[in-house]
Short mmCIF file of C-alpha atoms and ligand atoms in Angstrom, two decimals:
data_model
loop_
_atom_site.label_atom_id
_atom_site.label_comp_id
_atom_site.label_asym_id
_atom_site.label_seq_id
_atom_site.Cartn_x
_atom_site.Cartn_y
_atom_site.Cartn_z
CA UNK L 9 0.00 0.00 0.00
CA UNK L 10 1.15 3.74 -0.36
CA UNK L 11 1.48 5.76 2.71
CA UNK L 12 2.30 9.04 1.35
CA UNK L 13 -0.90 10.42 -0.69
CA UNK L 14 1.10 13.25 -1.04
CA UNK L 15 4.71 12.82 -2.75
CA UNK L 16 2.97 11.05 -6.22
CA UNK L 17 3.81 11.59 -9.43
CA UNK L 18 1.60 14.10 -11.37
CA UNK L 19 2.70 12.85 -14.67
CA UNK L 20 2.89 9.07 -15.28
CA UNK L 21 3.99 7.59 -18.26
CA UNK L 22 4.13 3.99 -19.18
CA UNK L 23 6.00 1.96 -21.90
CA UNK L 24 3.19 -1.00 -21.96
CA UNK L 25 5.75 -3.83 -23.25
CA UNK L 26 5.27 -7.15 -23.51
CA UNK L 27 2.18 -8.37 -24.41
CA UNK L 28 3.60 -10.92 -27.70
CA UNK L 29 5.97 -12.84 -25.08
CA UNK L 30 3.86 -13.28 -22.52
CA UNK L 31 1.21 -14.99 -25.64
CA UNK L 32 3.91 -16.99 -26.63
CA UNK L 33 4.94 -18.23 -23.34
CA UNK L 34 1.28 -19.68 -23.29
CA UNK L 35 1.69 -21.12 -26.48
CA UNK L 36 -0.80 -18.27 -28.33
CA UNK L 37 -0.63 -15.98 -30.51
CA UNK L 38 0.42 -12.69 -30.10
CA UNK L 39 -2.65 -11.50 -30.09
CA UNK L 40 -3.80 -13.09 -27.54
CA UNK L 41 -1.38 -11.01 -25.23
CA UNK L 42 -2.73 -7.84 -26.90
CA UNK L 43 -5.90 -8.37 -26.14
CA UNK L 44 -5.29 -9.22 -22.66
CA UNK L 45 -3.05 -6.02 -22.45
CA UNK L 46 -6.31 -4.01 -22.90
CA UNK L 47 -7.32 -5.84 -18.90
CA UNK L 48 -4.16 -4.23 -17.43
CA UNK L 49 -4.75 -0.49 -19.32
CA UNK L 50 -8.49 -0.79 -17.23
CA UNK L 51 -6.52 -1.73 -13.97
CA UNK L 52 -3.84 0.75 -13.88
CA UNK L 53 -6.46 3.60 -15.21
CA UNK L 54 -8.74 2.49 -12.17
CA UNK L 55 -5.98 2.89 -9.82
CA UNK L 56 -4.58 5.88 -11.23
CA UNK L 57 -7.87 7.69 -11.09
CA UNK L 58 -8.28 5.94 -7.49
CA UNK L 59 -4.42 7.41 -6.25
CA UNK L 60 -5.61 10.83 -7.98
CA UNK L 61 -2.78 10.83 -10.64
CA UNK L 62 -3.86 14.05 -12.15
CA UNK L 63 -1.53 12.97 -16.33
CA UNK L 64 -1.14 9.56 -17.28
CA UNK L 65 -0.17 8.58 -20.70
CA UNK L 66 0.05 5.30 -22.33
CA UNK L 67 2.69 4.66 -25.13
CA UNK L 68 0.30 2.17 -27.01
CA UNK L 69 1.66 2.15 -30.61
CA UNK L 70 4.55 3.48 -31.79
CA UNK L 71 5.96 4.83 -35.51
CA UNK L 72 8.57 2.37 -35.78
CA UNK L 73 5.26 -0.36 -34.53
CA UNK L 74 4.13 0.45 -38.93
CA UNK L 75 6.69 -2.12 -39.40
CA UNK L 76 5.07 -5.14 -37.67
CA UNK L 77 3.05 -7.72 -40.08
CA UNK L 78 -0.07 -5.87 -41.10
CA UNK L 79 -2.20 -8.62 -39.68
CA UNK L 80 -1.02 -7.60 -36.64
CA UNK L 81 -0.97 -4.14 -36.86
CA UNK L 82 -4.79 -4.27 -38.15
CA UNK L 83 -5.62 -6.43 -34.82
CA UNK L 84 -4.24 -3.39 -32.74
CA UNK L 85 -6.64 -1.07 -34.61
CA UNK L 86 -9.88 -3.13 -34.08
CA UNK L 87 -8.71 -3.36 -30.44
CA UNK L 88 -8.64 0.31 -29.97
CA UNK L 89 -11.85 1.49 -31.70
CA UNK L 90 -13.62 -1.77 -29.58
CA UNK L 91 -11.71 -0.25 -26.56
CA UNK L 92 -12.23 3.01 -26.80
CA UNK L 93 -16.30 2.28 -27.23
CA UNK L 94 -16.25 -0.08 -24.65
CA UNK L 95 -14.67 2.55 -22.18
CA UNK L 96 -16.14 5.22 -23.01
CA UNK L 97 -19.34 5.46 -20.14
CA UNK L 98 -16.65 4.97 -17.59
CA UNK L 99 -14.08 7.39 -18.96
CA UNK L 100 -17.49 9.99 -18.34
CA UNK L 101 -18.32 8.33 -15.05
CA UNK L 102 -14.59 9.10 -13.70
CA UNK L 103 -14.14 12.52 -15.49
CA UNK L 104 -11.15 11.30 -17.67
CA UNK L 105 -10.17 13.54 -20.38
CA UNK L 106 -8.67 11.27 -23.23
CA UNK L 107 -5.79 13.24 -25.31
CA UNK L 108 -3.88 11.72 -28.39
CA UNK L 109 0.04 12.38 -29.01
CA UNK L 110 1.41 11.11 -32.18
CA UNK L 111 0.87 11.14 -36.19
CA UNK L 112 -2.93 10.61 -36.24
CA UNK L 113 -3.39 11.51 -39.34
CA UNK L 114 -1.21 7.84 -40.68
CA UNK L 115 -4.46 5.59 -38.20
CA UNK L 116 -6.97 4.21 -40.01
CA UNK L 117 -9.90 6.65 -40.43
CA UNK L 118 -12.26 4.82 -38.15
CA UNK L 119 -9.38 4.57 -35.36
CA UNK L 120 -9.39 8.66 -35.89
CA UNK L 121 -12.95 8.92 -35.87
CA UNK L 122 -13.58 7.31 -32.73
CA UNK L 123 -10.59 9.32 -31.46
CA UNK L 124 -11.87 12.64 -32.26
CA UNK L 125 -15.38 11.59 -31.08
CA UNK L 126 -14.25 10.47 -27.10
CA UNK L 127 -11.92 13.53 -26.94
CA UNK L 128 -14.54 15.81 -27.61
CA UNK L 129 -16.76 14.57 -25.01
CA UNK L 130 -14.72 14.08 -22.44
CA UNK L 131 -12.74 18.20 -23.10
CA UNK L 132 -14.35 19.31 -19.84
CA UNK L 133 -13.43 16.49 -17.76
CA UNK L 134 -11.06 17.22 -15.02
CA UNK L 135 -10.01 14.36 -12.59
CA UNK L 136 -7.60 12.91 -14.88
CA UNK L 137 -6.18 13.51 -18.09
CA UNK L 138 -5.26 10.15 -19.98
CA UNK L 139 -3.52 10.54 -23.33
CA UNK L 140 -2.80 7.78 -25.37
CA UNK L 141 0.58 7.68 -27.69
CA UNK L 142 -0.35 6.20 -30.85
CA UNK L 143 1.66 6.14 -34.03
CA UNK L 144 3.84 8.45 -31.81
CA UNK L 145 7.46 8.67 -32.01
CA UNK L 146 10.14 10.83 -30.03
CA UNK L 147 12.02 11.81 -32.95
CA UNK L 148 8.99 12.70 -35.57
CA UNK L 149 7.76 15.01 -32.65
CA UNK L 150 10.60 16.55 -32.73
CA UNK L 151 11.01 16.92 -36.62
CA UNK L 152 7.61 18.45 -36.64
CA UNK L 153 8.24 20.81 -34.35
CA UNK L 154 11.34 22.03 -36.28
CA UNK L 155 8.82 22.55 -38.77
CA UNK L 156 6.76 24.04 -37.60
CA UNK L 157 8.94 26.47 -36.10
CA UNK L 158 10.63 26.87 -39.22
CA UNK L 159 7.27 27.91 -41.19
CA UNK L 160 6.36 30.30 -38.02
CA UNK L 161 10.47 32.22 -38.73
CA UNK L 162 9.81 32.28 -42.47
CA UNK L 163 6.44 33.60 -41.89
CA UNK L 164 7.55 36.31 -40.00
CA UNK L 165 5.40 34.94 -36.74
CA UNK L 166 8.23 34.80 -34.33
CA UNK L 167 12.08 35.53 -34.84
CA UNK L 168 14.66 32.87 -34.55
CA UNK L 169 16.25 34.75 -31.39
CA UNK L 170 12.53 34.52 -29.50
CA UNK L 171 12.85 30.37 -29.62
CA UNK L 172 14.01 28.90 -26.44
CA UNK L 173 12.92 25.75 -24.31
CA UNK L 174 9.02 27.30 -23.64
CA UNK L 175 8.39 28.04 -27.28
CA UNK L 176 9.81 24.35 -28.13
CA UNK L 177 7.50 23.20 -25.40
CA UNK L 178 4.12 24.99 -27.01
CA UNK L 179 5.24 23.18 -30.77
CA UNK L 180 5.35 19.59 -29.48
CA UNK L 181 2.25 16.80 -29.22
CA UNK L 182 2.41 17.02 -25.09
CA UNK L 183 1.71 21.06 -25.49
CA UNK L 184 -0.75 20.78 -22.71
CA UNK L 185 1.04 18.09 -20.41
CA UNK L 186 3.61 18.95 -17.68
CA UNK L 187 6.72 16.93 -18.13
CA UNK L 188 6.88 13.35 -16.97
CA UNK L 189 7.50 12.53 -13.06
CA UNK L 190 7.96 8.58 -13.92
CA UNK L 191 8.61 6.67 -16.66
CA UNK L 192 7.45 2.48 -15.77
CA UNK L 193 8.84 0.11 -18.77
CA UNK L 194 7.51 -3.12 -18.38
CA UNK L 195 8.70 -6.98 -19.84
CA UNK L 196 12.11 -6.40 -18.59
CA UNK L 197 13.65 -4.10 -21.30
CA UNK L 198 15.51 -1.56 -20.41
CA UNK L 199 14.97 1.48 -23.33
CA UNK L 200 13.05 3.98 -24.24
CA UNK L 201 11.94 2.82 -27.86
CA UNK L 202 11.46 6.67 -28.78
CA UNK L 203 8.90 7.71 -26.55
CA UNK L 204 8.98 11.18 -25.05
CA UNK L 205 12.28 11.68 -25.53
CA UNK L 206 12.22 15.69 -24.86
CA UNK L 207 10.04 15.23 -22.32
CA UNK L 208 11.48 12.85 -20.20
CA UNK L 209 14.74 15.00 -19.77
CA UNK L 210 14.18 14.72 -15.84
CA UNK L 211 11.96 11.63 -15.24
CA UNK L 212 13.00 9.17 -13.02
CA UNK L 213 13.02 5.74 -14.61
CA UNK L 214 11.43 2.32 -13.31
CA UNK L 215 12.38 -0.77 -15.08
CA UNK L 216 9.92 -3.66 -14.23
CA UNK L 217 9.91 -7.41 -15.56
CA UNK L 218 6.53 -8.20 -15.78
CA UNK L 219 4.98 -8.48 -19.20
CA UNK L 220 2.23 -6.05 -19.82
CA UNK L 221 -0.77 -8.42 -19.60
CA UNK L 222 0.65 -9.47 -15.90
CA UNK L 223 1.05 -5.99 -14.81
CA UNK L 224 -1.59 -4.83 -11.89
CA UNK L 225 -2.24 -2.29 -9.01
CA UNK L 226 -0.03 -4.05 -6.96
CA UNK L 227 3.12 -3.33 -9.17
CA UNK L 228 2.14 -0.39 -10.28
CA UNK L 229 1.97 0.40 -6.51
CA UNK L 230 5.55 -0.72 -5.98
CA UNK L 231 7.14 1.23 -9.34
CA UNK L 232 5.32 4.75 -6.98
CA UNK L 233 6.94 3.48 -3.75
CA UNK L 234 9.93 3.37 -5.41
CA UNK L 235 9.66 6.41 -6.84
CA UNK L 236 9.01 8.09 -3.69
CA UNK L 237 11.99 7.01 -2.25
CA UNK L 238 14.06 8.92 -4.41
CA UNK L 239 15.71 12.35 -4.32
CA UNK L 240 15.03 14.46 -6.99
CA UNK L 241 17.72 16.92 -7.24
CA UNK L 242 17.56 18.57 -11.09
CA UNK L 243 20.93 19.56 -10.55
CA UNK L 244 21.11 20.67 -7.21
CA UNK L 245 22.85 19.34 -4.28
CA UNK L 246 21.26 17.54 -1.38
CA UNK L 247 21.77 20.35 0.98
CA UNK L 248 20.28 22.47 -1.39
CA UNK L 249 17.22 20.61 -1.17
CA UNK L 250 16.68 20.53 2.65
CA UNK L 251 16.75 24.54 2.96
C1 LIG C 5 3.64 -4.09 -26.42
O1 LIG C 5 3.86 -5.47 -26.48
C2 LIG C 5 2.47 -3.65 -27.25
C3 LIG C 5 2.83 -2.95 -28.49
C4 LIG C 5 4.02 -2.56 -28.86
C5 LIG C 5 1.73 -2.62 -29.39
P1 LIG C 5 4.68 -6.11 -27.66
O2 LIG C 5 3.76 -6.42 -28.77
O3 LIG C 5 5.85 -5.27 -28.03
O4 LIG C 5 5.19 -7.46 -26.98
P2 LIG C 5 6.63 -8.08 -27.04
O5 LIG C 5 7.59 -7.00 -26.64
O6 LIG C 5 6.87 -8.52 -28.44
O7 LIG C 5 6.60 -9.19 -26.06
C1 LIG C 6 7.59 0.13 -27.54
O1 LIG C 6 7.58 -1.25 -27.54
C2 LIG C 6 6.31 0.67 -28.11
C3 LIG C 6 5.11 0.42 -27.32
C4 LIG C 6 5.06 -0.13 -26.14
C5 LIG C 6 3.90 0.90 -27.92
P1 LIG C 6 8.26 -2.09 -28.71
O2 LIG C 6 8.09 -3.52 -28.36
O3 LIG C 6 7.77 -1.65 -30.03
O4 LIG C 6 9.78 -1.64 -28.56
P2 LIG C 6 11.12 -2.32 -29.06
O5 LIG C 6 11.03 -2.44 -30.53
O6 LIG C 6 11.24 -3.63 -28.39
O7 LIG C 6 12.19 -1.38 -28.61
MG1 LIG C 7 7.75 -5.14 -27.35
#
């Protein structure tokens, strides 16, 4: 159990890995594990809307993911839509906002549809915000933020000088998000796969070994107690902190 209600992370991001072993150490398929992913996603919302988590975001399909077989990949994207229907009364019972980070416009229309249908009404919600990272990638973030920042300098809209670390901040997907308190990696691996990389410049990192479909409140529980544990120090020195 946690103790201290008061020393959690406000932004909790999770690299959900895992799911294809854990099918094939049943003898399945793959996705078998997917689909039994989507039963941990309901247990660690629950308990992050339960522990008051105010940002949690859920790296659930990445760019470099395009490459998997597209039997696979078209699986994922029935999952989602049947997901995201499925959830939807209890994403409006729990005032969840859902948020999307990533290339949206590459998901199959229906998959951006459904999308663009539970973000708008859940926009007022305000006990959680839950965004979901799909067809995201660190490094195309960046890229089309360089863009973008390049159009707004040719345009005249703001001078080169003006950009610093706010204005970068504004350009990227996670605009409205503050930056991530903990990073949880599941199934063992120990990388970050190109999620969030600007984002997670001061996260601290947990690095479980349970596969995805295994992972429940209880872990998740022990990943925060870990995380409390630690001294977060952005630089400083101890002392520093206890003034
Ligand atoms: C994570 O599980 C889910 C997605 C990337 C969509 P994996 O499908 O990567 O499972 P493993 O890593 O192959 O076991
Ligand atoms: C990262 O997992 C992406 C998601 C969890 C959505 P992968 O399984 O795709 O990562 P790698 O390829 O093993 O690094
Ligand atoms: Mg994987």
């Amino acid at each position: 159990m946690i103790d201290n209600k008061n020393h959690l992370p406000n932004h909790l991001a999770i690299i959900m890995d895992g799911n294809g072993r854990w099918a094939e150490q049943k003898g399945k398929k793959r996705i078998f594990g997917h689909k039994n992913g989507i039963k941990a996603v309901q247990k660690v919302v629950e308990e992050a809307v339960e522990l008051k988590i105010r940002y949690l975001t859920l790296y659930a399909f990445s760019t470099e993911n395009w490459n998997r077989p597209r039997e696979e990949i078209g699986v994922l994207m029935k999952l989602l839509v049947n997901s995201l229907k499925n959830e939807f009364e209890k994403l409006l019972e729990n005032r969840i906002k859902l948020n999307v980070i990533g290339n949206i416009d590459q998901l199959p229309k229906i998959v951006q549809d459904e999308l663009k249908y539970v973000i708008k009404k859940t926009i007022n919600n305000n006990q959680m915000t839950l965004t979901l990272a799909l067809s995201y990638g660190g490094r195309e973030e960046i890229a089309s933020t360089f863009k973008q920042l390049a159009i707004k300098v040719k345009n005249n809209i703001i001078s080169p000088e003006k950009i610093d670390q706010s204005i970068i901040n504004e350009h990227l997907y996670t605009q409205n998000l503050p930056d991530v308190d903990l990073l949880i990696r599941t199934s063992g691996e120990k990388r970050i796969s190109n999620f969030l990389l600007w984002q997670i410049a001061y996260a601290e990192l947990y690095f479980s070994k349970v596969l995805w479909p295994d992972f429940n409140k209880r872990h998740l529980h022990k990943a925060i107690i870990n995380y409390q544990k630690r001294e977060r120090r952005f630089g400083k020195t101890s002392e520093q902190l206890l003034r």
